[in-house]
Amino acid sequence: DVKVTQSSRYLVKRTGEKVFLECVQDMDHENMFWYRQDPGLGLRLIYFSYDVKMKEKGDIPEGYSVSREKKERFSLILESASTNQTSMYLCALLPRVGANYGYTFGSGTRLTVV
Amino acid sequence: SQELEQSPQSLIVQEGKNLTINCTSSKTLYGLYWYKQKYGEGLIFLMMLQKGGEEKSHEKITAKLDEKKQQSSLHITASQPSHAGIYLCGADSVSYSGAGSYQLTFGKGTKLSVIP
């Protein structure tokens, strides 16, 4: 089974800091996604990527950017962290398109911006 | 964009009782996923449904997709404390027959508590 690893489970950053959230897969799949999860709002898609150096905006890209220099790593960047970016961030991967293949999620990074 | 409504928002059941969680879409569902999340953790894939009328089971959890492909239900039989968590439904924004983004839109989740 494919494994998706998010480097930090908990992170505390100051307002204005540049923050990097890392997501690494242990195989060679193309489709990777970044979501944030907030109470009452559910999961919302920030950015996704189909391949190296390819990225697409999701529903809420403002204040974020991404980097995919190698296929196995998809990074989410908060250019200047703000308190409204305090959230649970989830990285996901689509191993294969088609029936019975679910998206695989990382264990999440709970980010607090103070 | 596709919207998914889950009901109920939260559920408290006695151990051993059956329960059902519903997921309703504003549009035809091309692929419907069910996930479980324990507090503070990532999402665990449970099942995926694609065809109208399809039904799948895993242990004591059964998921169904209606014929019109706009509603899915998740049924747990004889609930146990290990079933506690947040259940989320997710749907693809495009069909698998064509190229697309394969982005998942999620419902807001149903929080399930099981009392021993």
Coordinates of N, CA, C and O in Angstrom, one line a residue, chain A residues 58-110:
Chain A
G58 N -7.1 25.1 -6.2 CA -8.4 24.5 -5.7 C -9.4 25.6 -5.4 O -9.4 26.6 -6.1
D59 N -10.2 25.3 -4.4 CA -11.3 26.3 -4.0 C -10.8 27.5 -3.2 O -11.4 28.5 -3.3
I60 N -9.7 27.3 -2.5 CA -9.3 28.4 -1.6 C -7.8 28.6 -1.6 O -7.1 28.4 -0.7
P61 N -7.2 29.0 -2.8 CA -5.8 29.1 -2.9 C -5.1 30.3 -2.3 O -3.9 30.4 -2.1
E62 N -6.0 31.3 -2.0 CA -5.4 32.6 -1.5 C -4.6 32.5 -0.3 O -5.0 31.9 0.7
G63 N -3.4 33.1 -0.3 CA -2.5 33.0 0.8 C -1.6 31.8 0.8 O -0.8 31.6 1.7
Y64 N -1.7 30.9 -0.2 CA -0.9 29.7 -0.3 C -0.3 29.6 -1.6 O -0.7 30.2 -2.6
S65 N 0.8 28.8 -1.7 CA 1.4 28.4 -2.9 C 1.9 27.0 -2.7 O 1.9 26.5 -1.6
V66 N 2.3 26.3 -3.8 CA 2.8 25.0 -3.7 C 4.0 24.8 -4.6 O 4.3 25.6 -5.4
S67 N 4.7 23.7 -4.3 CA 5.9 23.4 -5.0 C 5.9 21.9 -5.3 O 5.7 21.1 -4.3
R68 N 6.2 21.5 -6.5 CA 6.4 20.0 -6.8 C 7.6 19.9 -7.7 O 7.4 19.8 -9.0
E69 N 8.7 19.8 -7.2 CA 10.0 19.7 -7.9 C 10.3 18.3 -8.2 O 10.9 17.9 -9.2
K70 N 9.9 17.4 -7.4 CA 10.0 15.9 -7.6 C 8.7 15.3 -7.4 O 7.9 15.8 -6.6
K71 N 8.5 14.2 -8.1 CA 7.2 13.5 -8.1 C 6.8 13.1 -6.7 O 5.6 13.2 -6.3
E72 N 7.7 12.7 -5.9 CA 7.3 12.1 -4.6 C 7.0 13.2 -3.5 O 6.5 12.9 -2.4
R73 N 7.3 14.5 -3.8 CA 7.2 15.5 -2.7 C 6.3 16.6 -3.2 O 6.5 17.2 -4.3
F74 N 5.3 17.0 -2.4 CA 4.4 18.1 -2.7 C 4.3 19.0 -1.5 O 3.8 18.6 -0.4
S75 N 4.8 20.2 -1.6 CA 4.9 21.1 -0.5 C 3.9 22.2 -0.6 O 3.6 22.8 -1.7
L76 N 3.3 22.5 0.6 CA 2.4 23.6 0.7 C 3.1 24.8 1.4 O 3.7 24.5 2.4
I77 N 3.0 26.0 0.8 CA 3.7 27.1 1.4 C 2.8 28.2 1.8 O 1.9 28.6 1.0
L78 N 2.9 28.6 3.0 CA 2.1 29.8 3.5 C 3.1 31.0 3.4 O 4.1 31.0 4.2
E79 N 2.9 31.9 2.5 CA 3.9 32.9 2.2 C 4.1 33.8 3.4 O 5.2 34.2 3.7
S80 N 3.0 34.2 4.1 CA 3.1 35.0 5.3 C 1.9 34.6 6.2 O 0.8 35.0 6.0
A81 N 2.2 33.7 7.1 CA 1.2 33.1 7.9 C 0.3 34.1 8.6 O 0.8 35.1 9.2
S82 N -1.0 33.8 8.7 CA -1.9 34.6 9.4 C -2.7 33.7 10.3 O -2.8 32.5 10.1
T83 N -3.4 34.4 11.3 CA -4.1 33.6 12.3 C -5.3 32.8 11.7 O -5.6 31.7 12.1
N84 N -5.8 33.3 10.6 CA -7.0 32.6 9.9 C -6.5 31.4 9.1 O -7.3 30.7 8.5
Q85 N -5.2 31.2 9.1 CA -4.7 29.9 8.5 C -4.4 28.8 9.6 O -3.9 27.8 9.2
T86 N -4.8 29.1 10.8 CA -4.7 28.1 11.8 C -5.8 27.0 11.4 O -6.9 27.3 11.2
S87 N -5.3 25.8 11.3 CA -6.2 24.7 10.7 C -5.5 23.4 10.8 O -4.3 23.3 11.1
M88 N -6.2 22.4 10.4 CA -5.7 21.0 10.1 C -5.4 20.9 8.6 O -6.3 21.2 7.9
Y89 N -4.2 20.6 8.2 CA -3.8 20.5 6.8 C -3.6 19.0 6.5 O -2.9 18.3 7.2
L90 N -4.3 18.6 5.4 CA -4.2 17.2 5.0 C -3.7 17.1 3.6 O -4.3 17.7 2.7
C91 N -2.8 16.2 3.4 CA -2.2 15.9 2.1 C -2.9 14.6 1.6 O -3.1 13.7 2.4
A92 N -3.2 14.5 0.3 CA -3.8 13.3 -0.2 C -3.2 13.0 -1.5 O -2.6 13.8 -2.2
L93 N -3.3 11.7 -1.9 CA -2.8 11.2 -3.1 C -3.8 10.3 -3.8 O -4.5 9.5 -3.1
L94 N -3.9 10.3 -5.1 CA -4.7 9.4 -5.8 C -3.9 8.3 -6.4 O -3.2 8.6 -7.4
P95 N -3.8 7.1 -5.9 CA -2.9 6.1 -6.4 C -3.2 5.7 -7.8 O -2.3 5.5 -8.6
R96 N -4.5 5.5 -8.1 CA -4.9 5.1 -9.5 C -6.3 5.5 -9.8 O -7.2 5.4 -8.9
V97 N -6.6 6.0 -10.9 CA -7.9 6.4 -11.3 C -8.7 5.1 -11.6 O -8.3 4.2 -12.3
G98 N -9.9 5.1 -11.1 CA -10.8 3.9 -11.4 C -11.5 3.5 -10.2 O -11.3 3.9 -9.0
A99 N -12.4 2.5 -10.3 CA -13.2 2.0 -9.2 C -12.3 1.4 -8.2 O -11.3 0.8 -8.4
N100 N -12.8 1.5 -6.9 CA -12.2 0.8 -5.8 C -10.8 1.4 -5.4 O -10.2 0.8 -4.5
Y101 N -10.4 2.4 -6.0 CA -9.1 3.0 -5.5 C -9.4 4.3 -4.8 O -9.8 5.3 -5.4
G102 N -9.3 4.3 -3.5 CA -9.6 5.5 -2.7 C -8.4 6.4 -2.7 O -7.2 6.0 -2.9
Y103 N -8.6 7.7 -2.4 CA -7.5 8.6 -2.1 C -6.9 8.2 -0.8 O -7.6 7.9 0.2
T104 N -5.6 8.3 -0.8 CA -4.9 8.0 0.5 C -4.4 9.3 1.1 O -3.9 10.2 0.4
F105 N -4.7 9.5 2.4 CA -4.4 10.7 3.1 C -3.3 10.5 4.0 O -3.0 9.4 4.6
G106 N -2.5 11.6 4.2 CA -1.5 11.6 5.3 C -2.2 11.8 6.6 O -3.4 12.0 6.7
S107 N -1.4 11.8 7.7 CA -2.0 11.8 9.1 C -2.4 13.2 9.5 O -2.9 13.4 10.5
G108 N -2.0 14.2 8.7 CA -2.4 15.6 8.9 C -1.3 16.4 9.7 O -0.6 15.8 10.5
T109 N -1.4 17.7 9.5 CA -0.5 18.6 10.3 C -1.5 19.7 10.9 O -2.2 20.4 10.2
R110 N -1.5 19.7 12.2 CA -2.3 20.8 12.9 C -1.4 22.0 13.1 O -0.5 22.0 13.9

